Amino acid sequence: ASPEQIRGDTMGTASDVYSLGIVMFEFLAGERPYRLPTGLGAVALAEAVARATVPRLSTVAADRAVRRQLEGDLDAIAARALARASDERYATMDALADDLERHLAGLPVRARPDSRWYLAERWVRRHKIETAIVAAVVVALLGGAYAQVLVLLALATGTTAALWQRNRALRQAERASAALARAEQVKDFIASIFTQAVPRAGKGGAVTAADLLQVASRRLDTDLAALPDVAAELGVLIGSSFNELGAFRAGLDWLPRVVERCTRALGPIHPLTLQARWRLVEAANTLGELAISDPLLDTLLSDARRAQPPQPRLLAKVLRSLAFVHTKRDREPQAMAALHEAVEISTRKLGEASEEALISICSLSNTLVHFGQVEAALRVIEPVLPAARSAYGASRPHPILVMVERCAAEALARNNRPRDAVAMLRQIVEDQRSLDAGDTARVRTMMTTLGQALIFGGHFDEASEVLTRADALHTQLTGGVNDEGLTLATLCVVIASLRGDVEAAQQHLARRAERLSQHDRPDPFADDTALAHVLVLTTAGKAAAALVAADALASRPNRLTTGGALRLRRLRAQALRQLGSIGSAREVAAQAAQLALASPAIGLERGLVLAEAARCSLAGGDPAEAAQCFASALAVWKSTQVDGPALIAGVQREIEALAIETIRDNPPR
């Protein structure tokens, strides 16, 4: 055990180097470097190790010939491996192995200082024939035998050339043989994956890429144990492939072992190790497991910044992952700072049209939407849409084009252009399904975005169908226990209420509560949950309970969006109207209508507010005001691309059913 292990300090690769150094010492010298008394307690044992002195390797061996072989290089290598201070040892197992290989090849080892005498002595050992010829030339010159000098020089030239060619051929042959052996092992490994893969659908089913990856992950440790660097590289490839296929749960289960393997074989800031660490964060973020990703990101960002050679692509990825966590934690300034840095690094280092630059811009746009800066989001994403289509349109479906179009579509929908958004999103869902060869987490995300845009456009039946399928897919993939599952359940509550399906709305609300109960933390969308509850109560005609819930939400500080605040006012007015408090209902509805006419919020909600104001005006006996409110609702819907004729016709029928003769005979146009 290393000194730090005995002391109970933090251990790393240097502790493993020390333990292997003990084994190497005993193997070469026939004795351990020191022996400790038995029966010592932890404190006494730590003190004994601290006092123990490691002798020179060559002084311990019993045989004189062996001692001569151990002197010099192997003495120095053992001393470095067994240094008392961990930072004075070899940093990795590869570094120790490299020095042993250099000793065997007659090259200077890194454990010894590069003195001129030492370097010269190593050269002479490697070039004995050339040294002998040079010595003979010198002797001949001193003796005046110039003819012999010419012969010796010719001999030296020919011999040196022949030896160089021979050594070069031997080195190439050794490398070719090693490469062939590695290739054979990797080939056998890949062949075993295909022959042993079992389809998830049972005998006779199709073997998917995910099935092959599962087999590969199970066999990696056994089949490639002799090639740790190859195993590390393939481990990262498997983890990355799990994520790329949308199998993030499998990736999250697999990647911690990959990170450990890469760190052990390559070191913590090797590019491959950094890639594995980021892939682990990516899987955790996608599944909403922020408790896993958040603690990993600070050290990962620091290590990515000091990676050599620089890794701008990886650094941009890490910054985006950090921004994702900040966003989920509602830390807007930190999220924006990370994303602006990601955009700056990727555009400056990789080019404005590079994949990383486009992905970073998409992330910035998405985050601006999240924090309600929808106009800024559209300004960010819309200019890059033509460039993305020009670069990747001929390769459709292409993942980068799908991402850019999806971000642009979401920004368009939020800026009251749902018709433009829906036209893009229908194609995007199919493109993503083709890319993933099935329904994955990414397909579910695209379906959620499409469902929202359909709601904004008034297409409630299609929105209900899309969101119900997205919700079922989410449950199938993740069990529904994360932020996206809660958001999807809320959207299903909203669409069911808008369609007047009280039973479905109540079921979705109950399922949302069940999902929340599986969380280990408070509801991250508590205000949206409360608003959904008010919506269901109002839709069900439980006006008194709805009014109590609405007043409670309105009376406390909340984080409702502008559209959410308008919806709350509309529901309060509706509940008051249902209770017969027409005067109060008209007052609340009139205030909401004024806000709706001046608000940049989603046009659907603004029109619904104005339609409720029309109902309240009719109930109060003012058909002229009702007609004006309803006309304003139609105008808002038209200007904000609300294409739902069923919605407009339904609202009009409802108002006409409440209207007196004037409205029935002269419907607003």
XYZ file of C-alpha atoms in Angstrom:
669
model
C 0.000 0.000 0.000
C 1.159 3.529 -0.777
C 1.891 5.955 2.083
C -1.190 8.023 1.291
C -3.381 4.902 1.321
C -2.115 3.949 4.763
C -2.685 7.528 5.978
C -6.241 7.408 4.640
C -5.625 10.282 2.201
C -7.173 10.637 -1.258
C -5.711 8.116 -3.692
C -5.192 8.299 -7.437
C -3.161 6.706 -10.182
C 0.064 7.513 -8.309
C -1.015 5.081 -5.569
C -1.346 2.321 -8.154
C 2.107 3.218 -9.527
C 3.559 2.853 -6.013
C 1.948 -0.565 -5.494
C 3.205 -1.787 -8.854
C 6.637 -0.403 -7.951
C 6.688 -2.659 -4.859
C 5.868 -5.679 -7.038
C 8.533 -4.673 -9.606
C 11.153 -4.205 -6.891
C 10.547 -7.668 -5.407
C 10.424 -9.279 -8.866
C 13.780 -7.805 -9.941
C 15.710 -7.849 -6.666
C 14.157 -10.878 -5.007
C 13.343 -8.849 -1.905
C 10.819 -6.210 -0.912
C 12.185 -2.672 -0.496
C 11.297 -2.748 3.228
C 9.383 -4.864 5.706
C 7.112 -3.517 8.429
C 6.453 -5.029 11.850
C 3.207 -6.956 12.130
C 0.325 -6.047 14.404
C 0.713 -2.274 14.114
C -2.310 -0.001 14.454
C -3.208 2.486 11.735
C -1.292 5.411 13.265
C 1.821 3.350 14.058
C 1.726 1.791 10.600
C 1.567 5.245 8.960
C 4.538 6.413 11.040
C 6.528 3.282 10.151
C 5.933 3.807 6.435
C 6.921 7.470 6.758
C 10.241 6.435 8.375
C 10.938 3.565 5.963
C 13.735 4.222 3.468
C 13.626 2.553 0.054
C 17.130 1.275 -0.800
C 18.583 1.302 -4.289
C 17.254 -1.648 -6.234
C 20.725 -2.886 -7.259
C 21.978 -3.007 -3.652
C 19.351 -5.542 -2.570
C 19.834 -8.304 -5.154
C 21.912 -11.222 -3.855
C 23.547 -12.139 -7.181
C 26.431 -9.897 -8.334
C 25.567 -10.280 -12.029
C 21.982 -9.302 -11.349
C 23.135 -6.255 -9.359
C 25.153 -5.061 -12.363
C 22.091 -5.402 -14.592
C 19.964 -3.412 -12.167
C 22.399 -0.533 -11.719
C 21.575 2.782 -13.352
C 18.317 2.869 -15.287
C 16.366 0.331 -13.252
C 17.595 1.878 -10.013
C 16.222 5.230 -11.187
C 12.926 3.801 -12.460
C 12.235 1.970 -9.199
C 13.158 5.056 -7.161
C 10.698 7.214 -9.071
C 7.898 4.656 -8.837
C 8.450 4.387 -5.062
C 8.916 8.095 -4.289
C 7.368 8.973 -0.933
C 5.564 12.044 -2.365
C 2.889 11.040 -4.872
C 3.601 13.987 -7.212
C 7.206 12.793 -7.610
C 6.153 9.404 -8.989
C 5.165 8.535 -12.543
C 1.892 10.289 -13.368
C 0.393 7.270 -15.152
C 0.978 3.557 -15.663
C 1.784 4.343 -19.295
C 4.633 6.636 -18.207
C 6.159 3.849 -16.077
C 5.730 1.333 -18.905
C 7.301 3.780 -21.368
C 10.435 4.169 -19.229
C 10.796 0.380 -18.967
C 10.436 0.109 -22.751
C 13.076 2.831 -23.223
C 15.454 0.911 -20.926
C 14.942 -2.295 -22.926
C 15.545 -0.399 -26.166
C 18.750 1.204 -24.836
C 17.265 4.709 -24.920
C 17.733 7.287 -22.131
C 15.072 6.828 -19.468
C 13.109 9.791 -18.158
C 13.755 8.889 -14.539
C 17.420 9.919 -14.890
C 18.773 13.439 -15.553
C 19.872 14.052 -19.144
C 23.606 14.602 -18.503
C 25.919 14.638 -21.525
C 27.862 11.655 -20.199
C 24.693 9.608 -19.685
C 23.303 10.429 -23.135
C 26.652 9.592 -24.749
C 26.889 6.298 -22.861
C 23.375 5.344 -24.029
C 24.309 6.194 -27.629
C 27.439 4.064 -27.474
C 25.480 1.110 -26.111
C 23.033 1.346 -29.001
C 25.744 1.834 -31.675
C 28.592 -0.492 -30.687
C 29.738 -1.244 -34.245
C 29.751 2.411 -35.318
C 31.662 3.333 -32.147
C 34.269 0.655 -32.800
C 34.810 1.919 -36.356
C 35.178 5.518 -35.176
C 37.723 4.399 -32.573
C 39.681 2.505 -35.250
C 39.692 5.585 -37.495
C 41.055 7.702 -34.656
C 43.819 5.161 -33.937
C 44.722 4.971 -37.628
C 44.911 8.758 -37.880
C 47.154 8.944 -34.836
C 49.421 6.290 -36.414
C 49.554 8.039 -39.800
C 47.954 5.131 -41.671
C 45.920 7.298 -44.061
C 45.162 4.495 -46.513
C 43.633 2.502 -43.681
C 41.637 5.583 -42.694
C 40.049 5.748 -46.154
C 39.179 2.064 -46.029
C 37.756 2.413 -42.530
C 35.685 5.471 -43.511
C 34.239 3.626 -46.489
C 33.516 0.666 -44.239
C 31.943 2.942 -41.638
C 29.722 4.591 -44.216
C 28.509 1.322 -45.636
C 28.085 -0.305 -42.251
C 26.210 2.648 -40.828
C 23.854 2.724 -43.798
C 23.287 -1.015 -43.593
C 22.668 -0.904 -39.848
C 20.305 2.046 -40.215
C 18.347 0.223 -42.903
C 18.287 -2.953 -40.803
C 17.135 -1.161 -37.666
C 14.527 0.783 -39.565
C 13.221 -2.412 -41.150
C 13.128 -4.124 -37.752
C 11.244 -1.216 -36.180
C 8.752 -1.134 -39.034
C 8.309 -4.887 -38.806
C 7.757 -4.679 -35.052
C 5.219 -1.893 -35.470
C 3.488 -3.751 -38.286
C 3.397 -6.940 -36.226
C 2.006 -5.110 -33.190
C -0.557 -3.281 -35.330
C -1.567 -6.565 -36.975
C -1.989 -8.229 -33.572
C -4.095 -5.320 -32.338
C -6.165 -5.359 -35.515
C -6.762 -9.107 -35.163
C -7.949 -8.681 -31.571
C -10.261 -5.815 -32.475
C -11.577 -7.758 -35.478
C -12.319 -10.793 -33.291
C -13.977 -8.523 -30.737
C -16.241 -6.915 -33.354
C -17.064 -10.307 -34.888
C -18.110 -11.618 -31.466
C -20.457 -8.661 -31.039
C -22.355 -9.511 -34.210
C -22.487 -13.240 -33.538
C -23.647 -12.941 -29.918
C -26.137 -10.063 -30.198
C -29.693 -11.034 -29.265
C -32.598 -8.862 -30.452
C -34.631 -7.230 -27.722
C -37.794 -8.298 -29.542
C -36.899 -11.962 -29.030
C -35.897 -14.741 -31.379
C -36.303 -13.792 -34.996
C -36.477 -10.054 -34.316
C -34.194 -7.483 -35.910
C -30.912 -6.773 -34.127
C -30.639 -3.024 -33.541
C -27.566 -0.887 -33.073
C -28.434 -0.610 -29.377
C -28.431 -4.431 -29.104
C -24.920 -4.549 -30.586
C -23.709 -1.869 -28.199
C -25.037 -3.774 -25.207
C -23.045 -6.856 -26.250
C -19.937 -4.723 -26.850
C -20.161 -3.123 -23.420
C -20.438 -6.528 -21.714
C -17.443 -8.047 -23.551
C -15.056 -5.099 -23.533
C -13.398 -5.868 -20.188
C -12.719 -9.527 -20.972
C -11.881 -9.487 -24.677
C -9.583 -6.449 -24.692
C -8.033 -6.682 -21.239
C -4.554 -6.828 -22.825
C -5.149 -3.602 -24.786
C -6.232 -1.014 -22.180
C -5.792 1.954 -24.510
C -7.920 0.298 -27.222
C -10.488 -0.703 -24.607
C -10.620 2.885 -23.382
C -11.146 4.247 -26.897
C -13.841 1.712 -27.748
C -15.494 2.347 -24.384
C -15.872 6.032 -25.229
C -17.181 5.091 -28.678
C -19.811 2.799 -27.132
C -20.908 5.454 -24.625
C -21.080 8.118 -27.325
C -23.108 5.792 -29.535
C -25.614 5.087 -26.753
C -26.181 8.852 -26.478
C -26.323 9.394 -30.222
C -28.973 6.680 -30.531
C -31.009 8.357 -27.808
C -30.383 5.467 -25.365
C -29.297 7.880 -22.638
C -30.192 5.578 -19.747
C -27.859 2.912 -21.112
C -25.236 5.619 -21.625
C -25.598 6.851 -18.058
C -25.188 3.311 -16.744
C -22.128 2.616 -18.913
C -20.125 5.852 -18.970
C -18.903 6.009 -15.327
C -16.891 2.836 -15.964
C -15.539 4.346 -19.176
C -14.430 7.502 -17.368
C -12.655 5.390 -14.755
C -10.949 3.269 -17.439
C -9.790 6.307 -19.442
C -8.525 8.118 -16.356
C -6.550 5.053 -15.305
C -5.081 4.361 -18.752
C -4.687 7.862 -20.175
C -4.923 10.415 -17.361
C -7.722 12.855 -16.408
C -7.109 15.520 -19.090
C -6.378 13.277 -22.051
C -8.777 14.292 -24.877
C -10.425 10.856 -24.807
C -10.977 11.051 -21.037
C -12.446 14.539 -21.355
C -14.763 13.272 -24.086
C -15.950 10.416 -21.858
C -16.542 12.806 -18.948
C -18.602 15.139 -21.142
C -20.649 12.257 -22.549
C -21.506 11.258 -18.967
C -22.676 14.809 -18.255
C -24.666 14.836 -21.519
C -26.531 11.644 -20.617
C -27.272 12.885 -17.085
C -28.533 16.266 -18.336
C -30.776 14.695 -20.952
C -32.371 12.465 -18.317
C -32.752 15.384 -15.896
C -30.249 13.838 -13.461
C -28.715 17.184 -12.514
C -27.539 15.814 -9.184
C -25.078 13.726 -11.225
C -24.018 16.297 -13.833
C -23.841 19.450 -11.691
C -20.933 18.336 -9.435
C -18.957 17.036 -12.432
C -19.060 20.203 -14.494
C -16.770 22.566 -12.566
C -13.749 20.285 -12.703
C -14.589 19.210 -16.250
C -14.681 22.830 -17.432
C -11.378 23.598 -15.692
C -9.697 20.538 -17.224
C -11.134 21.272 -20.684
C -9.669 24.791 -20.542
C -6.144 23.477 -19.871
C -6.233 20.526 -22.266
C -3.215 20.210 -24.566
C -3.568 20.439 -27.447
C -6.496 22.882 -27.039
C -9.936 21.342 -27.484
C -12.253 24.184 -28.601
C -14.963 21.795 -29.819
C -15.075 19.974 -26.500
C -14.869 23.235 -24.539
C -17.937 24.579 -26.372
C -19.813 21.360 -25.543
C -18.917 21.600 -21.854
C -19.996 25.255 -21.712
C -23.361 24.358 -23.249
C -23.845 21.559 -20.718
C -23.014 23.979 -17.912
C -25.513 26.493 -19.311
C -28.168 23.759 -19.375
C -27.689 23.106 -15.658
C -27.705 26.840 -14.867
C -30.937 27.178 -16.830
C -32.586 24.321 -14.974
C -31.436 25.909 -11.715
C -32.968 29.223 -12.870
C -29.577 30.972 -12.932
C -30.092 33.205 -15.963
C -26.889 35.357 -15.840
C -24.621 32.322 -15.471
C -26.414 30.429 -18.244
C -26.160 33.371 -20.634
C -22.475 33.941 -19.843
C -21.631 30.292 -20.550
C -23.549 30.287 -23.844
C -22.070 33.554 -25.102
C -18.613 32.123 -24.405
C -19.523 28.905 -26.244
C -20.684 30.912 -29.281
C -17.565 33.086 -29.204
C -15.140 30.146 -28.923
C -16.824 28.014 -31.587
C -17.224 30.825 -34.132
C -13.680 32.171 -33.618
C -11.852 28.852 -33.440
C -13.977 26.666 -35.733
C -15.798 29.064 -38.070
C -19.178 30.783 -38.120
C -20.788 27.992 -40.156
C -19.189 25.135 -38.195
C -21.389 22.572 -36.513
C -20.303 23.651 -33.032
C -21.060 27.304 -33.793
C -24.548 26.444 -35.073
C -25.269 24.185 -32.090
C -24.100 26.893 -29.668
C -26.314 29.487 -31.361
C -29.258 27.079 -31.110
C -28.616 26.609 -27.402
C -28.499 30.373 -26.911
C -31.808 30.779 -28.758
C -33.476 28.017 -26.726
C -32.311 29.528 -23.463
C -33.530 32.995 -24.426
C -36.952 31.442 -25.088
C -36.842 29.719 -21.713
C -36.239 33.014 -19.938
C -39.007 34.781 -21.899
C -36.764 36.761 -24.272
C -38.563 35.446 -27.335
C -37.839 38.359 -29.668
C -34.117 38.149 -28.883
C -34.253 34.402 -29.515
C -35.659 34.925 -33.004
C -33.023 37.573 -33.747
C -30.323 35.092 -32.783
C -31.552 32.051 -34.702
C -33.282 33.394 -37.814
C -30.105 34.720 -39.533
C -28.359 31.321 -39.381
C -31.282 29.356 -40.839
C -30.416 30.074 -44.531
C -26.763 29.151 -43.943
C -27.735 25.858 -42.311
C -30.115 24.989 -45.150
C -27.469 25.878 -47.720
C -24.848 23.727 -45.996
C -26.969 20.702 -45.077
C -30.203 20.897 -47.100
C -28.930 18.508 -49.777
C -28.151 15.942 -47.043
C -31.592 16.018 -45.409
C -32.252 14.485 -42.974
C -29.171 15.972 -41.297
C -28.868 16.317 -37.491
C -27.491 19.863 -37.568
C -30.218 21.069 -39.922
C -32.866 19.404 -37.735
C -31.496 21.195 -34.691
C -31.339 24.636 -36.310
C -34.819 24.309 -37.828
C -36.298 23.111 -34.550
C -34.840 26.103 -32.672
C -36.062 28.462 -35.379
C -39.520 26.865 -35.305
C -39.792 27.224 -31.537
C -38.749 30.885 -31.731
C -41.294 31.467 -34.531
C -44.091 29.838 -32.508
C -43.247 31.957 -29.469
C -43.284 35.073 -31.640
C -46.874 34.471 -32.793
C -45.984 32.701 -36.029
C -47.259 29.182 -35.225
C -48.323 28.448 -38.817
C -44.735 28.944 -40.026
C -43.473 26.855 -37.109
C -45.871 23.927 -37.630
C -44.959 23.644 -41.319
C -41.302 23.198 -40.320
C -41.920 20.969 -37.319
C -43.950 18.318 -39.133
C -40.933 17.729 -41.390
C -38.510 17.948 -38.454
C -40.261 15.160 -36.516
C -40.021 12.842 -39.523
C -36.383 13.806 -40.158
C -35.445 13.047 -36.558
C -37.274 9.731 -36.652
C -35.355 8.797 -39.808
C -32.037 9.833 -38.269
C -32.659 7.794 -35.119
C -34.312 4.883 -36.951
C -37.210 4.931 -34.501
C -38.831 6.854 -31.676
C -36.140 8.177 -29.330
C -35.803 10.928 -26.738
C -34.930 13.373 -29.512
C -38.056 12.438 -31.472
C -40.100 12.981 -28.311
C -38.597 16.464 -27.882
C -39.474 17.380 -31.470
C -43.025 16.080 -30.951
C -43.392 18.196 -27.807
C -42.312 21.301 -29.700
C -44.750 20.463 -32.513
C -47.575 19.950 -29.989
C -46.954 23.364 -28.438
C -46.925 25.055 -31.841
C -50.186 23.309 -32.751
C -51.775 24.633 -29.539
C -50.598 28.157 -30.330
C -52.126 27.793 -33.802
C -55.489 26.563 -32.476
C -55.196 23.012 -33.854
C -56.346 21.359 -30.649
C -57.275 17.901 -31.967
C -53.941 17.358 -33.710
C -52.079 18.851 -30.736
C -53.837 16.409 -28.415
C -52.873 13.457 -30.588
C -49.215 14.537 -30.882
C -48.764 15.365 -27.194
C -50.458 12.168 -26.023
C -48.044 10.131 -28.156
C -45.091 12.186 -26.902
C -46.171 11.655 -23.304
C -46.509 7.894 -23.801
C -43.087 7.776 -25.472
C -41.571 9.739 -22.607
C -42.997 7.284 -20.081
C -41.660 4.382 -22.131
C -38.154 5.842 -22.360
C -37.642 7.389 -18.924
C -40.606 6.600 -16.731
C -41.666 10.240 -16.876
C -39.720 11.238 -13.777
C -37.952 14.417 -14.845
C -38.661 18.012 -15.840
C -39.691 17.179 -19.396
C -42.158 14.589 -18.109
C -43.759 17.191 -15.855
C -43.906 19.718 -18.705
C -45.503 17.187 -21.042
C -48.127 16.248 -18.464
C -48.964 19.950 -17.987
C -49.349 20.444 -21.738
C -51.686 17.451 -21.860
C -53.779 19.022 -19.078
C -53.973 22.289 -21.030
C -54.952 20.711 -24.340
C -57.594 18.479 -22.748
C -59.104 21.514 -21.006
C -59.086 23.572 -24.180
C -60.941 20.749 -25.921
C -63.432 20.589 -23.043
C -62.447 17.020 -22.111
C -62.715 17.304 -18.328
C -62.081 13.631 -17.626
C -58.866 13.552 -19.669
C -57.653 16.806 -18.075
C -58.194 15.374 -14.598
C -56.364 12.171 -15.527
C -53.375 14.082 -16.865
C -53.288 16.270 -13.760
C -53.354 13.177 -11.523
C -50.570 11.553 -13.549
C -48.520 14.720 -13.220
C -48.981 14.620 -9.438
C -47.895 10.971 -9.424
C -44.745 11.800 -11.380
C -43.981 14.661 -9.035
C -44.308 12.359 -6.036
C -41.400 10.337 -7.441
C -39.190 13.445 -7.411
C -36.806 14.089 -4.603
C -37.317 17.840 -4.626
C -40.063 20.482 -4.738
C -42.124 20.985 -7.883
C -39.863 22.975 -10.247
C -42.991 24.355 -11.957
C -45.180 24.962 -8.911
C -46.878 28.070 -10.358
C -47.656 26.322 -13.659
C -49.050 23.390 -11.673
C -51.321 25.680 -9.693
C -52.513 27.358 -12.884
C -53.247 23.962 -14.487
C -55.295 23.070 -11.414
C -57.357 26.266 -11.775
C -57.877 25.473 -15.462
C -59.190 21.971 -14.741
C -61.528 23.192 -11.995
C -62.943 25.909 -14.244
C -63.378 23.512 -17.166
C -65.182 21.082 -14.856
C -67.577 23.854 -13.760
C -66.291 23.887 -10.171
C -66.336 27.654 -10.118
C -66.091 28.221 -6.352
C -63.041 25.979 -5.939
C -61.513 27.458 -9.076
C -61.921 30.990 -7.753
C -60.310 30.101 -4.408
C -57.340 28.495 -6.186
C -57.036 31.395 -8.656
C -57.104 34.029 -5.899
C -54.493 32.091 -3.911
C -52.152 31.970 -6.893
C -52.712 35.643 -7.756
C -52.115 36.786 -4.169
C -48.620 35.315 -3.825
C -45.394 36.083 -5.705
C -45.271 33.831 -8.736
C -43.199 33.218 -11.840
C -45.975 32.979 -14.416
C -45.160 34.110 -17.931
C -47.095 36.983 -19.487
C -49.348 34.437 -21.192
C -49.805 32.577 -17.899
C -50.803 35.786 -16.105
C -53.385 36.496 -18.822
C -54.770 32.958 -18.508
C -55.132 33.367 -14.741
C -57.155 36.572 -15.210
C -59.329 34.870 -17.816
C -60.037 31.922 -15.523
C -60.908 34.231 -12.611
C -63.355 36.095 -14.853
C -64.848 32.806 -16.074
C -65.260 31.474 -12.516
C -66.919 34.719 -11.388
C -69.277 34.580 -14.376
C -70.190 30.964 -13.600
C -70.957 31.989 -10.003
C -73.241 34.792 -11.214
C -70.959 37.654 -10.058
C -71.348 39.338 -13.419
C -70.179 42.794 -12.356
C -66.922 41.461 -10.896
C -66.493 39.153 -13.872
C -66.864 42.040 -16.325
C -64.373 44.134 -14.355
C -61.741 41.396 -14.291
C -62.374 40.522 -17.957
C -62.160 44.175 -19.050
C -58.800 44.607 -17.337
C -57.540 41.383 -18.890
C -58.799 42.491 -22.324
C -56.856 45.750 -22.097
C -53.705 43.845 -21.216
C -54.324 41.344 -24.011
C -54.634 44.052 -26.655
C -51.293 45.591 -25.612
C -49.433 42.360 -24.784
C -46.900 40.521 -26.979
C -47.983 37.213 -25.413
C -49.121 34.198 -27.435
C -52.005 35.223 -29.689
C -54.149 32.209 -28.807
C -54.299 33.181 -25.136
C -54.893 36.855 -25.930
C -57.843 35.923 -28.147
C -59.281 33.615 -25.486
C -59.127 36.487 -22.983
C -61.024 38.740 -25.391
C -63.582 35.971 -26.078
C -64.192 35.625 -22.329
C -64.651 39.405 -22.136
C -67.297 39.023 -24.858
C -69.108 36.363 -22.794
C -69.028 38.547 -19.701
C -70.362 41.532 -21.660
C -73.245 39.425 -23.003
C -74.028 38.154 -19.527
C -74.081 41.786 -18.380
C -76.529 42.762 -21.123
C -74.139 44.717 -23.348
C -74.241 43.066 -26.807
C -72.433 45.934 -28.528
C -69.437 45.603 -26.221
C -69.580 41.828 -26.646
C -69.473 42.176 -30.413
C -66.493 44.512 -30.187
C -64.603 42.126 -27.875
C -65.321 39.152 -30.107
C -64.247 41.064 -33.216
C -60.996 41.972 -31.418
C -60.459 38.295 -30.573
C -60.883 37.312 -34.212
C -58.487 40.071 -35.290
C -55.845 38.947 -32.791
C -56.144 35.337 -33.924
C -55.880 36.297 -37.560
C -52.791 38.466 -37.007
C -51.050 35.792 -34.961
C -51.612 32.865 -37.353
C -54.252 31.081 -35.246
C -55.644 28.801 -37.951
C -58.097 26.781 -35.903
C -61.478 27.225 -37.627
C -62.995 24.756 -35.178
C -61.827 26.936 -32.303
C -63.263 30.110 -33.790
C -66.521 28.423 -34.767
C -66.826 26.845 -31.310
C -66.324 30.134 -29.494
C -68.732 31.874 -31.843
C -71.418 29.215 -31.275
C -70.966 29.519 -27.526
C -71.341 33.288 -27.608
C -74.316 33.077 -29.949
C -75.970 30.604 -27.586
C -75.668 33.211 -24.832
C -76.507 36.177 -27.035
C -79.702 38.084 -27.430
C -81.392 38.636 -30.792
C -78.959 41.331 -31.935
C -75.929 39.073 -31.837
C -77.779 36.073 -33.283
C -79.043 38.025 -36.277
C -75.850 40.053 -36.790
C -72.866 37.817 -36.010
C -69.550 39.709 -35.883
C -67.412 39.447 -38.992
